[in-house]
Short mmCIF file of C-alpha atoms and ligand atoms in Angstrom, two decimals:
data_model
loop_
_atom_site.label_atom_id
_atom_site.label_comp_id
_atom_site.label_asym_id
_atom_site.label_seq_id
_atom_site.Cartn_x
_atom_site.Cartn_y
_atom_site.Cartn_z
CA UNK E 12 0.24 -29.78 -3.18
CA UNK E 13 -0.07 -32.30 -0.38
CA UNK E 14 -1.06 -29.69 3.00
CA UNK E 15 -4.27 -28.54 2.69
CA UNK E 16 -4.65 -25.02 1.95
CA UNK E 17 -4.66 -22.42 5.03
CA UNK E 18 -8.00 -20.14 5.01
CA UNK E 19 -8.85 -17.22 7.09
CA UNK E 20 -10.54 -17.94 10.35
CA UNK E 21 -13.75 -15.86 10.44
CA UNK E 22 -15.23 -12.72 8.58
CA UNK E 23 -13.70 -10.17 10.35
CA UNK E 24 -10.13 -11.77 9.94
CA UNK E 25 -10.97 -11.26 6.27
CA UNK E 26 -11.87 -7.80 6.53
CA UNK E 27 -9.23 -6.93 8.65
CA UNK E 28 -5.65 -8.62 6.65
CA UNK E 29 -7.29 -7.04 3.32
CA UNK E 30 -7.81 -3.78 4.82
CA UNK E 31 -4.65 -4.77 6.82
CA UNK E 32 -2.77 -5.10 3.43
CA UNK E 33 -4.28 -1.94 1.98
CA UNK E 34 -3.97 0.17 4.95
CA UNK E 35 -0.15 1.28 5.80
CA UNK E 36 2.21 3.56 4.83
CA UNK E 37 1.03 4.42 1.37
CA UNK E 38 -1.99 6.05 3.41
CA UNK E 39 -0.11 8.08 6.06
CA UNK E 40 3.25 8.07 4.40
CA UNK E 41 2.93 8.11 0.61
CA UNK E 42 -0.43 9.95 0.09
CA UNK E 43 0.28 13.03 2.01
CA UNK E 44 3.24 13.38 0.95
CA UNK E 45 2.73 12.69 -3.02
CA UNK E 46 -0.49 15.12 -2.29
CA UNK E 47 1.98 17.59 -1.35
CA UNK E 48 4.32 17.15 -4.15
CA UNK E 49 1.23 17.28 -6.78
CA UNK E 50 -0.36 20.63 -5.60
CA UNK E 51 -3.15 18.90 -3.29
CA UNK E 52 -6.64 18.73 -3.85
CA UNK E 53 -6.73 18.07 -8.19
CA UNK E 54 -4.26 14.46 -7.24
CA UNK E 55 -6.94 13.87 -4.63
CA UNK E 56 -9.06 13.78 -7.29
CA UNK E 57 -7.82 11.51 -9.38
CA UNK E 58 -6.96 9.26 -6.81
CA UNK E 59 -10.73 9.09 -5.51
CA UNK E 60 -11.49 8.20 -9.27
CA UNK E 61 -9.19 5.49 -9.66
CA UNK E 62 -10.00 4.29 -6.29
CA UNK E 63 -13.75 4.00 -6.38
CA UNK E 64 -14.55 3.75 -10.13
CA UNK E 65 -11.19 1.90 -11.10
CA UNK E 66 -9.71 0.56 -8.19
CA UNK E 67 -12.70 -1.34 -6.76
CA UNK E 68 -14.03 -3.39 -9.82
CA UNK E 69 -10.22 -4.62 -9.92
CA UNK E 70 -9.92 -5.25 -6.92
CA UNK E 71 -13.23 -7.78 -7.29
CA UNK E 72 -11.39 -9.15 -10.59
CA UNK E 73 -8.24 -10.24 -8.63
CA UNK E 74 -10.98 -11.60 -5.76
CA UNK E 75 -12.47 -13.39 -8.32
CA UNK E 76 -9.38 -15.04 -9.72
CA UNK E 77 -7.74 -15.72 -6.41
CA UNK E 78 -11.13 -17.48 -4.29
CA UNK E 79 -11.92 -19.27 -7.76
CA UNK E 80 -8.33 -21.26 -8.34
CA UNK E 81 -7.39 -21.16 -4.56
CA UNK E 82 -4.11 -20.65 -6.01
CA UNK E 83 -0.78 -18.21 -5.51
CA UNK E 84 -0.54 -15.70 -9.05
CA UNK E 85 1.39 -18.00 -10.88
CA UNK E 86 -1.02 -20.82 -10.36
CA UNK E 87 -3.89 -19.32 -10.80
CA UNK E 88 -2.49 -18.12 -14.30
CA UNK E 89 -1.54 -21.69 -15.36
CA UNK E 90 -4.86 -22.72 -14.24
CA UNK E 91 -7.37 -20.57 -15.84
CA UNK E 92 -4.96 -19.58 -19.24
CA UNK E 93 -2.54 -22.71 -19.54
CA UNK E 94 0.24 -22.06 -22.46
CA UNK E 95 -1.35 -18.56 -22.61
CA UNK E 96 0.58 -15.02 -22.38
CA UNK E 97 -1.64 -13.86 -19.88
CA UNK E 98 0.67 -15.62 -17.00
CA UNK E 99 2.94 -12.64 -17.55
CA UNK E 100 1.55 -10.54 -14.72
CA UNK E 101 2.28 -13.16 -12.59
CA UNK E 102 6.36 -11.89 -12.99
CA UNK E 103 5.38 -8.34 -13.10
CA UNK E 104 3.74 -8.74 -10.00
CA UNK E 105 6.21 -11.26 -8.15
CA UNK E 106 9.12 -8.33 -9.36
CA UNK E 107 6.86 -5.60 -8.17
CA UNK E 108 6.41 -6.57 -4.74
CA UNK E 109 9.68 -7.47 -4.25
CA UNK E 110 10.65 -3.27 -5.19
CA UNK E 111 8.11 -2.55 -3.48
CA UNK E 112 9.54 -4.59 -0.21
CA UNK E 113 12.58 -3.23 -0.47
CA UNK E 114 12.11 0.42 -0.28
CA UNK E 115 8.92 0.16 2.10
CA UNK E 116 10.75 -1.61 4.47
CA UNK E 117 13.24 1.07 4.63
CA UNK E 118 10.53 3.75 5.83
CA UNK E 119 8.95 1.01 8.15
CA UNK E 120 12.81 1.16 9.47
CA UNK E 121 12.03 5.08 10.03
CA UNK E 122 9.42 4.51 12.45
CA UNK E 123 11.24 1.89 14.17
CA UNK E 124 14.38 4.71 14.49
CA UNK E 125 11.03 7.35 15.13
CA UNK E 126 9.90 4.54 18.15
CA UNK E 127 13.17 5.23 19.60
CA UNK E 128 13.82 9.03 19.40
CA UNK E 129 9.96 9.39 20.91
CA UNK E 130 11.16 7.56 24.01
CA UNK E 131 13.85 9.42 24.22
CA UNK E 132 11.88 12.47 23.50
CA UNK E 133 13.43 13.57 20.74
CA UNK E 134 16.58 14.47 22.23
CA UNK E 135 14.54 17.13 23.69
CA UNK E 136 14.58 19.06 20.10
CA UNK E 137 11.29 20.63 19.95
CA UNK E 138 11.60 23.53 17.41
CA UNK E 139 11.04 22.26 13.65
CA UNK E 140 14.20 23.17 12.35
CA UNK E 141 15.98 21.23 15.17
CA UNK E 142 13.65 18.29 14.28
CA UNK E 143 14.35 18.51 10.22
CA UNK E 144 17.92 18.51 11.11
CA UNK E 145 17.79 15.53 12.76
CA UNK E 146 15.52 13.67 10.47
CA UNK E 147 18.22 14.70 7.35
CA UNK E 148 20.89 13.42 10.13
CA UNK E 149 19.43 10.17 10.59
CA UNK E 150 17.92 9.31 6.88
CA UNK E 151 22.18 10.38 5.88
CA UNK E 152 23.74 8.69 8.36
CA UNK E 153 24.50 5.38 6.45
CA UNK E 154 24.56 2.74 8.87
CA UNK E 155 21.50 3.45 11.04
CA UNK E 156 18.65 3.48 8.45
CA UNK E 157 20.12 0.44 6.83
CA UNK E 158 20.27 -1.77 10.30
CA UNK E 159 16.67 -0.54 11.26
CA UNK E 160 15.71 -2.02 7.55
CA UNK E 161 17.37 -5.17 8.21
CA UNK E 162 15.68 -4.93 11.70
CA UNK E 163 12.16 -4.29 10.26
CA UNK E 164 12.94 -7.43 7.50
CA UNK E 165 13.69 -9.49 10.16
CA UNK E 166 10.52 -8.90 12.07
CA UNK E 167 8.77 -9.64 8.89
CA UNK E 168 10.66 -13.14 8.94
CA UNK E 169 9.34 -14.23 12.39
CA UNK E 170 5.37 -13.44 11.28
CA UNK E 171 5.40 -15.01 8.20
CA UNK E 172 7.28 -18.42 8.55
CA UNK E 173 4.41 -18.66 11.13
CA UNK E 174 1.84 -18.96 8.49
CA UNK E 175 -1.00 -17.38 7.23
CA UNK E 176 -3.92 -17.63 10.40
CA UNK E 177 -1.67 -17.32 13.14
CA UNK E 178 0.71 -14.52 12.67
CA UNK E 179 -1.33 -12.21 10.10
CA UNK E 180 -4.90 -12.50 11.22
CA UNK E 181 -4.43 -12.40 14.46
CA UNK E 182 -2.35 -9.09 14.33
CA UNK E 183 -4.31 -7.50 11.89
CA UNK E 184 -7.30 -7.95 14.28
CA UNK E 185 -5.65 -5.71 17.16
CA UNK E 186 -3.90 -3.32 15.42
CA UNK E 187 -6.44 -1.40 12.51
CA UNK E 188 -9.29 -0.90 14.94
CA UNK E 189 -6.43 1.25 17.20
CA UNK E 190 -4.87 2.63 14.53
CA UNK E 191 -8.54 4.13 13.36
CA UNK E 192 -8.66 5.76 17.34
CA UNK E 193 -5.60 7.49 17.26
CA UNK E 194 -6.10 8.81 13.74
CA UNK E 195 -9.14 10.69 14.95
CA UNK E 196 -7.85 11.84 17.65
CA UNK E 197 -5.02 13.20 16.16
CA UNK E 198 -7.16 14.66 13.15
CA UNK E 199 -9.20 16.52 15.79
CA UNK E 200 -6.57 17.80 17.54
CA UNK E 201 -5.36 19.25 13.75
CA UNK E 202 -8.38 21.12 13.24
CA UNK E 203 -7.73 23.43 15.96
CA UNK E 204 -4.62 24.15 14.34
CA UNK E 205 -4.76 27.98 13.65
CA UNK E 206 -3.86 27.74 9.89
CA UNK E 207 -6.25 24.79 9.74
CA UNK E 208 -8.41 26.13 7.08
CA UNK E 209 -5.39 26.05 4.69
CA UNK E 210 -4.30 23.37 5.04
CA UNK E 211 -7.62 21.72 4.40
CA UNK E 212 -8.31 24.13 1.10
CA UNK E 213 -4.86 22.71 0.26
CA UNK E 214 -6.41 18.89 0.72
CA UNK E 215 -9.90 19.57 -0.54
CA UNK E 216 -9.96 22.11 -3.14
CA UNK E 217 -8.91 20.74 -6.27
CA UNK E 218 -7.34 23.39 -8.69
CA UNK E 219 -7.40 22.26 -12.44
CA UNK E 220 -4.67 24.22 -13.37
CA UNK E 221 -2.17 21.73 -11.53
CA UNK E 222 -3.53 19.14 -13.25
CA UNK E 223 -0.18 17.96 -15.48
CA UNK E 224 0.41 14.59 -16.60
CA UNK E 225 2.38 13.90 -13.55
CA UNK E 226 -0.36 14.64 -11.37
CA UNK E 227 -2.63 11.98 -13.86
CA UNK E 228 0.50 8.87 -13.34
CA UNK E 229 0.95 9.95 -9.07
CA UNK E 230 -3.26 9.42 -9.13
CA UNK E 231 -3.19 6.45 -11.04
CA UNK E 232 0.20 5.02 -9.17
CA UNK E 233 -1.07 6.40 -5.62
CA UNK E 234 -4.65 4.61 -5.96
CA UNK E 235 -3.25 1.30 -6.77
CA UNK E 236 -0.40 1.44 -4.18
CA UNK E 237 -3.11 2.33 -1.64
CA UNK E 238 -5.19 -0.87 -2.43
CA UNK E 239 -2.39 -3.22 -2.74
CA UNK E 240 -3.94 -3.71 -6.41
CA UNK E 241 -2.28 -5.05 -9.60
CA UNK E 242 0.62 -7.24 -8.42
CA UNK E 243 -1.58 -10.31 -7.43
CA UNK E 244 -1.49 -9.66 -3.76
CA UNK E 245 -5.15 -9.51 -3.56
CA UNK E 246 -5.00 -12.44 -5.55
CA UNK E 247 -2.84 -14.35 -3.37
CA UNK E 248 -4.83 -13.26 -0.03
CA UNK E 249 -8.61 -13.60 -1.57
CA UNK E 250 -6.96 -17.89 -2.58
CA UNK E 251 -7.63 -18.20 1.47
CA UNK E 252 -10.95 -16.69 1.36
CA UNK E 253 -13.84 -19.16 1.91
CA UNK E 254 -16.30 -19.61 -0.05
CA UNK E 255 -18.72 -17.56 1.68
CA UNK E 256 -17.03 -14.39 1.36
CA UNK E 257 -18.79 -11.71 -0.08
CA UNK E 258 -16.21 -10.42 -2.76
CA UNK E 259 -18.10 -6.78 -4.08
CA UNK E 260 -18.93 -5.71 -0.48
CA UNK E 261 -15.44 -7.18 0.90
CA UNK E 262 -13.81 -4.94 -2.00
CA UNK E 263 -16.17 -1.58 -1.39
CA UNK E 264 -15.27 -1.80 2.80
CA UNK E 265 -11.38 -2.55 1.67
CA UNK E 266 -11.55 1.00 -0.58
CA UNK E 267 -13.48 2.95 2.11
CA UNK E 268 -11.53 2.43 5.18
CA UNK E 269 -8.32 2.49 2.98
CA UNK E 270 -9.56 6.14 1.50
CA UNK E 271 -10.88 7.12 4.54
CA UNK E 272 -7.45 6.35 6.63
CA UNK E 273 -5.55 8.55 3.77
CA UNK E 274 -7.59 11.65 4.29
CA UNK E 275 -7.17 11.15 7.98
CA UNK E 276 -3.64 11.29 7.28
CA UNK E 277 -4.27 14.41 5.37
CA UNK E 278 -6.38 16.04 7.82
CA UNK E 279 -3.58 15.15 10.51
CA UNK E 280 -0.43 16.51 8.13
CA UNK E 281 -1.49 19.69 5.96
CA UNK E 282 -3.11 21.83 9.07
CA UNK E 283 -0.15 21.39 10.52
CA UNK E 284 2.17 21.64 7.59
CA UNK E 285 0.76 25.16 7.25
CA UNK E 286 1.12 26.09 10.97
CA UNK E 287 4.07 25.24 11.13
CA UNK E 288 5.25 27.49 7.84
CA UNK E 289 6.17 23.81 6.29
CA UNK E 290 7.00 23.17 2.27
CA UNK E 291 4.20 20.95 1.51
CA UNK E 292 6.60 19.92 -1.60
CA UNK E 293 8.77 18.47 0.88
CA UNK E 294 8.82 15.11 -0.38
CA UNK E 295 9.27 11.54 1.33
CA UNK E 296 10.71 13.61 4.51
CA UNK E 297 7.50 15.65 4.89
CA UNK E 298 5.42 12.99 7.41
CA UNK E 299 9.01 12.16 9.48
CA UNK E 300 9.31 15.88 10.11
CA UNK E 301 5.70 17.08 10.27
CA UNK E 302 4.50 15.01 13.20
CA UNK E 303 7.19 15.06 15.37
CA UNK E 304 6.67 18.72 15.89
CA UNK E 305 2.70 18.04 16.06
CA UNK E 306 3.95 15.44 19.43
CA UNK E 307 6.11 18.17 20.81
CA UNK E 308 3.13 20.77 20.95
CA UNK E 309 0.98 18.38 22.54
CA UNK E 310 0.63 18.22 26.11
CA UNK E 311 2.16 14.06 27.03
CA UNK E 312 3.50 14.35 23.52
CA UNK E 313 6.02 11.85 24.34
CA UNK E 314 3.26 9.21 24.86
CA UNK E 315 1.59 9.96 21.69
CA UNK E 316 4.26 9.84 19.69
CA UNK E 317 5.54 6.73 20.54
CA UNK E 318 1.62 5.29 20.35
CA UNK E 319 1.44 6.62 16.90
CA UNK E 320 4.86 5.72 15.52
CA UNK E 321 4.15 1.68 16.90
CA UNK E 322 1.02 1.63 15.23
CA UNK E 323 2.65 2.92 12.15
CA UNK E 324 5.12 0.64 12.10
CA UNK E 325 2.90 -2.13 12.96
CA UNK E 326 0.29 -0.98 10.07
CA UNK E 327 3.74 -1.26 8.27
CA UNK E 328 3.88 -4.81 9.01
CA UNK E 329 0.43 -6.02 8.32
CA UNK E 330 0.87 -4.60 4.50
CA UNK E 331 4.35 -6.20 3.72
CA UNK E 332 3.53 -9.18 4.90
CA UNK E 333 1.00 -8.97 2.69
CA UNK E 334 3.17 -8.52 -0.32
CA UNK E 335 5.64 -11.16 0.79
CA UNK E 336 2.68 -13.70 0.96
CA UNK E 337 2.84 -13.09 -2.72
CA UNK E 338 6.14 -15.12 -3.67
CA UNK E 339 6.23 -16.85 -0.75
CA UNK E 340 3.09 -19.07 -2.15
CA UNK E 341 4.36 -18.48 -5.41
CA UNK E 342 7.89 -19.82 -4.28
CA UNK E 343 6.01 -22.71 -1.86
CA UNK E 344 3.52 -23.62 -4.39
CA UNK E 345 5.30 -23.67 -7.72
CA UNK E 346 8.54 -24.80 -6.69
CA UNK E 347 8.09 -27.14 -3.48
CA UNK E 348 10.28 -24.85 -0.75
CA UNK E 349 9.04 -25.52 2.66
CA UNK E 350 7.48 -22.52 4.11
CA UNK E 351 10.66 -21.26 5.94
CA UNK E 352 12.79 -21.54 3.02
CA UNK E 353 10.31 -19.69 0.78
CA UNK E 354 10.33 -17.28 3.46
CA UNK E 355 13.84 -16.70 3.55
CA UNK E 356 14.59 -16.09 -0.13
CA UNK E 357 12.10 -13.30 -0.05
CA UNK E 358 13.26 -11.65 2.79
CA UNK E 359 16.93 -11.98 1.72
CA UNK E 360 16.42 -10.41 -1.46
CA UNK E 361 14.37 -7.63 0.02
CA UNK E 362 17.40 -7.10 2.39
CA UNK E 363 19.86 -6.45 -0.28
CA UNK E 364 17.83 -4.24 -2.11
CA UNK E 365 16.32 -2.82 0.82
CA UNK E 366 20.09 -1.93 2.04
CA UNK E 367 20.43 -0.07 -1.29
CA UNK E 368 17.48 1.45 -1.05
CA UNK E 369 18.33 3.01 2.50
CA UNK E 370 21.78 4.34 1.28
CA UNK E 371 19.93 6.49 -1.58
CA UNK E 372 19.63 9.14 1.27
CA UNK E 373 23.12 9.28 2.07
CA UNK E 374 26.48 7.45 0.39
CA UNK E 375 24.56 6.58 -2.82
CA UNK E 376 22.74 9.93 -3.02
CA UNK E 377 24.62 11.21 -5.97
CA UNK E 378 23.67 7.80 -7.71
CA UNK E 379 21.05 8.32 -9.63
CA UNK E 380 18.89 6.27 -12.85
CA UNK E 381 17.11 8.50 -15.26
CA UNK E 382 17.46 11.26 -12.73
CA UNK E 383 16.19 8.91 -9.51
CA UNK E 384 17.95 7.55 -6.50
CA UNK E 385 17.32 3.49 -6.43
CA UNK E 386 14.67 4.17 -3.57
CA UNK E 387 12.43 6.79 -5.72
CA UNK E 388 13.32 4.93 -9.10
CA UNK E 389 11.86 1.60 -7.18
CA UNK E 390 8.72 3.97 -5.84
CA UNK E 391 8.33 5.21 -9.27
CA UNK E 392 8.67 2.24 -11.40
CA UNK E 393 6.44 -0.05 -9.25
CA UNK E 394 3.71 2.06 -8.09
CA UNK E 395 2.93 4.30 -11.28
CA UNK E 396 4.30 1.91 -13.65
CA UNK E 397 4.09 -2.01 -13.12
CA UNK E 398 0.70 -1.89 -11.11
CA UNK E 399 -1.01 0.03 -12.97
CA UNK E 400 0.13 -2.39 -16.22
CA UNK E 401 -1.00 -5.38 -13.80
CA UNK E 402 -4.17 -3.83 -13.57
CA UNK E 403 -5.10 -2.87 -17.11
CA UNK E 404 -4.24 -6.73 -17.70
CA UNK E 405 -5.82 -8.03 -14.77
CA UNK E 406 -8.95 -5.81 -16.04
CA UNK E 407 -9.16 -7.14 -19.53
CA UNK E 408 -7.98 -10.79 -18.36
CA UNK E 409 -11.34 -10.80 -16.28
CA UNK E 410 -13.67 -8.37 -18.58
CA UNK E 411 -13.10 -10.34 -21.88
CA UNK E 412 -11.30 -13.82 -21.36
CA UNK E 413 -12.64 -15.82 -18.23
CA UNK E 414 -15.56 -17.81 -18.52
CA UNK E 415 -18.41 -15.37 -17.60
CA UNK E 416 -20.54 -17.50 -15.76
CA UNK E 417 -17.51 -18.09 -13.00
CA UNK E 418 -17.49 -14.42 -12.69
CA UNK E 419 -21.07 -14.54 -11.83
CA UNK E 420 -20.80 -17.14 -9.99
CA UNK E 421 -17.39 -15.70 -7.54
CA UNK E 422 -19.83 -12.08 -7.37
CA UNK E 423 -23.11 -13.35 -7.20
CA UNK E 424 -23.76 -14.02 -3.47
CA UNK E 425 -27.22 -16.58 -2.87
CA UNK E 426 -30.44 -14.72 -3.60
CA UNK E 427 -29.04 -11.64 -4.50
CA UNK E 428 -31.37 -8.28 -4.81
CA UNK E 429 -31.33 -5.92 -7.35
CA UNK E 430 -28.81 -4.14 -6.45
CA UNK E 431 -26.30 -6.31 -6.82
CA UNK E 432 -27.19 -7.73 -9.50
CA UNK E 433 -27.16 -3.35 -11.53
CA UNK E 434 -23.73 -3.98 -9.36
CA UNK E 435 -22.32 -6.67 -10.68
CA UNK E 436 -23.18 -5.04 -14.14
CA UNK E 437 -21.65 -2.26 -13.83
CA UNK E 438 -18.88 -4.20 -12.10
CA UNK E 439 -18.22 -5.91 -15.44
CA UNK E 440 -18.37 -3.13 -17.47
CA UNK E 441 -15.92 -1.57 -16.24
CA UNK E 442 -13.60 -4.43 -16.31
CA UNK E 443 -14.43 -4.61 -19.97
CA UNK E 444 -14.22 -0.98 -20.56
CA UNK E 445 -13.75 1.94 -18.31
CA UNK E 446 -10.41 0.34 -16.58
CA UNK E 447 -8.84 -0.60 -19.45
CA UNK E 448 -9.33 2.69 -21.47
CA UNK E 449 -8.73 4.96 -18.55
CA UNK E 450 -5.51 3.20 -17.15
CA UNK E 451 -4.38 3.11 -21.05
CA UNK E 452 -5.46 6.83 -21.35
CA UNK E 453 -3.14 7.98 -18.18
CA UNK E 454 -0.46 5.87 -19.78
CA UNK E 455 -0.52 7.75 -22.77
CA UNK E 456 -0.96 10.99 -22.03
CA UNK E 457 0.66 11.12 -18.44
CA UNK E 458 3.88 9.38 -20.21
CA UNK E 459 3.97 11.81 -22.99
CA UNK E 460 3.55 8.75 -25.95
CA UNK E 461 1.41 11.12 -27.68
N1 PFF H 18 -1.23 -0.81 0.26
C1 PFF H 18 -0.05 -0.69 1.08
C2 PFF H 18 -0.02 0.70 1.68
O1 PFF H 18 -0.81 1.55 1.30
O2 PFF H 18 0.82 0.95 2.54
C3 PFF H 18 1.19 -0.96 0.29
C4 PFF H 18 1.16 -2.27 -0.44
C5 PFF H 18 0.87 -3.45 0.24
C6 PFF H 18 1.42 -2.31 -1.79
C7 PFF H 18 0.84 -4.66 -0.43
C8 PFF H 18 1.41 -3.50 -2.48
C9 PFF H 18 1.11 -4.67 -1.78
F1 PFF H 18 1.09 -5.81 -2.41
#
């Protein structure tokens, strides 16, 4: 590698493209409506746990790996386990994110179509059955979701052969602190909602009795979608770090504003889902249709909708760029292609699935794999599946095989107090343990091997 290696400007750029990456549509797209799907409060559960006792101590690991060998996932593999099997999450990751590109992008392409139909206030459709109908119109129709994919991919194209500082930071900066002010202000207005209180018992109240092993895999998939964790994109983003970054606290604020976004989300959707007489079952559909008749009972709804679907689709942006970044170095770095090329390849690929993945909602909506359409198979597969593997091996990778004292020495910050250091600890042993045995555990029993 001849260039030297971009780094993020200042602190809050950090703070901002990792919560960037983790915040998106897997908070107000994915979790309300897989909360929905999974009977509400017992999946919010779970999640929480694999977020904050799971999620964060691997999120540190991949920190750890990615600041200490500077290096994209493949490199940092070769680096610290040369001729070793351990490089293998390195593919499972690079194939991840590309699924996970492909059908992402195709929702981002819903809120460009959503950008659109709020200007042109919805056609002036205001009753929810009018506004389902058109959603199941649109997400049919073949050729309009798959252009606004293509559009969306495209978009990605022109931020990223920019490079890392320029394009991502600099976005990221404007966009999450907006995105936080319309979230509350659109939670608020929710609670006035007159079926309110449902809706929240729905969100908050776990009931035990739902809890199946499908619930345990959604938890499991859902908390490591949310954090962008397990497919080396944290790896790839904490390689432009500097050195002065605190990892442990960078990890905890990256969880918190990630969780706390999702039960905005939440907050914003089931009031309304139960005002409105709405299916909270209703699937990937369930956001598209719920808020559009939330705009229309607002007084300037027209405004706010078209506020709220630009920040989605910009909160869009700042999280697959994020998972691009990850074979773009890897393409860049292991195989010499200048930026743009690297940039390219990733994108194109993404478009052809991404096409495919659009068409599962109308011409190749009878075509289904082990009973899922190419866009939920892709969902399925990456989120509850290959991240999830990523992470147990990312986990014990970290916990039992790297040299301990670099782990101290990536989460040790100068002079630290007792508290980090019981944090570290506990940090460690729950790389070593907890993760390991608990995403193994889900596996088993959530899978049916047992
Ligand atoms: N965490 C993102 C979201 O919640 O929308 C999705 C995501 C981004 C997944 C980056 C994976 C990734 F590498």
């Amino acid at each position: 590698m001849t260039e030297k290696r971009a780094q993020f400007a200042t602190r809050l750029g950090v703070i901002a493209t990792t919560v960037g990456s983790a915040v998106g549509l897997g908070n107000i797209w994915r979790f309300p409506y897989e909360a929905g799907v999974h009977g509400g409060g017992a999946f919010l559960l779970i999640d929480l746990f694999f977020i904050f006792i799971i999620g964060v101590p691997v999120v540190c690991a991949e920190f750890i790996i990615g600041r200490h060998t500077g290096a994209n996932v493949r490199g940092a593999f070769k680096m610290l386990a040369p001729g070793k099997p351990w490089g293998i999450v390195s593919y499972l990751g690079i194939l991840a994110s590309i699924l996970i590109l492909s059908f992402y992008s195709v929702v981002a392409g819903w809120t460009l179509e959503y950008i659109g139909q709020s200007l042109s206030d919805f056609s002036g459709i205001h009753s929810p059955e009018g506004l389902h109908r058109q959603f199941d119109i649109f997400a049919q129709s073949n050729w309009r979701p798959a252009m606004w994919t293509v559009i969306f991919l495209l978009c990605n194209y022109l931020i990223l052969s920019r490079g890392v500082q320029k394009g991502i930071e600099k976005m990221s900066n404007i966009m999450m602190p907006m995105l936080f002010v319309i979230l509350i202000a659109f939670s608020i207005n929710s609670l006035t909602m007159p079926s309110a209180a449902e809706g929240l018992s729905f969100l908050f109240k776990p009931d035990f009795s739902k809890v199946t092993p499908s619930v345990l895999i959604g938890g499991m998939g859902q908390a490591f979608f949310s954090l962008s964790l397990g497919l080396g994109c944290l790896i790839t983003y904490s390689s432009y770090f500097k050195r002065e970054t605190p990892l442990v606290k960078t990890a905890f604020i990256t969880a918190g504003l990630d969780t706390l976004v999702a039960l905005l989300a939440g907050i914003i959707i089931f009031p309304a889902v139960f005002t409105f007489g709405e299916e909270p079952a209703a699937g990937p559909k369930l956001v598209f249709e719920i808020l559009p008749s939330i705009f229309s009972n607002l007084p300037g709804g027209m405004i706010w909708s078209t506020l709220f679907f630009v920040l989605l689709f910009l909160a869009s942006l700042t999280s697959t760029i994020s998972m691009s970044e990850i074979s773009i170095a890897y393409f860049q770095e292991e195989f010499g292609m200048s930026r743009r090329k690297a940039t390219w390849l990733n994108i194109g690929i993404a478009m052809v699935l991404g096409i495919i993945c659009a068409l599962s909602f109308g011409m190749l909506s009878d075509f289904t794999i082990c009973g899922l359409t190419v866009f939920n198979l892709f969902d399925y597969l990456s989120s509850n599946i290959l991240l999830p593997v990523g992470g147990l091996i990312i986990s014990i990778f970290v916990g039992w095989v790297l040299d301990r004292a670099v782990v101290q020495r990536e989460l040790v910050t100068v002079n630290p107090g007792r508290a980090t250091i019981i944090c570290v600890r506990l940090i460690v042993f729950c790389l070593r343990y907890l993760a390991p045995l608990c995403i193994a555990a889900v596996f088993i029993f959530g899978l049916g091997l047992f």
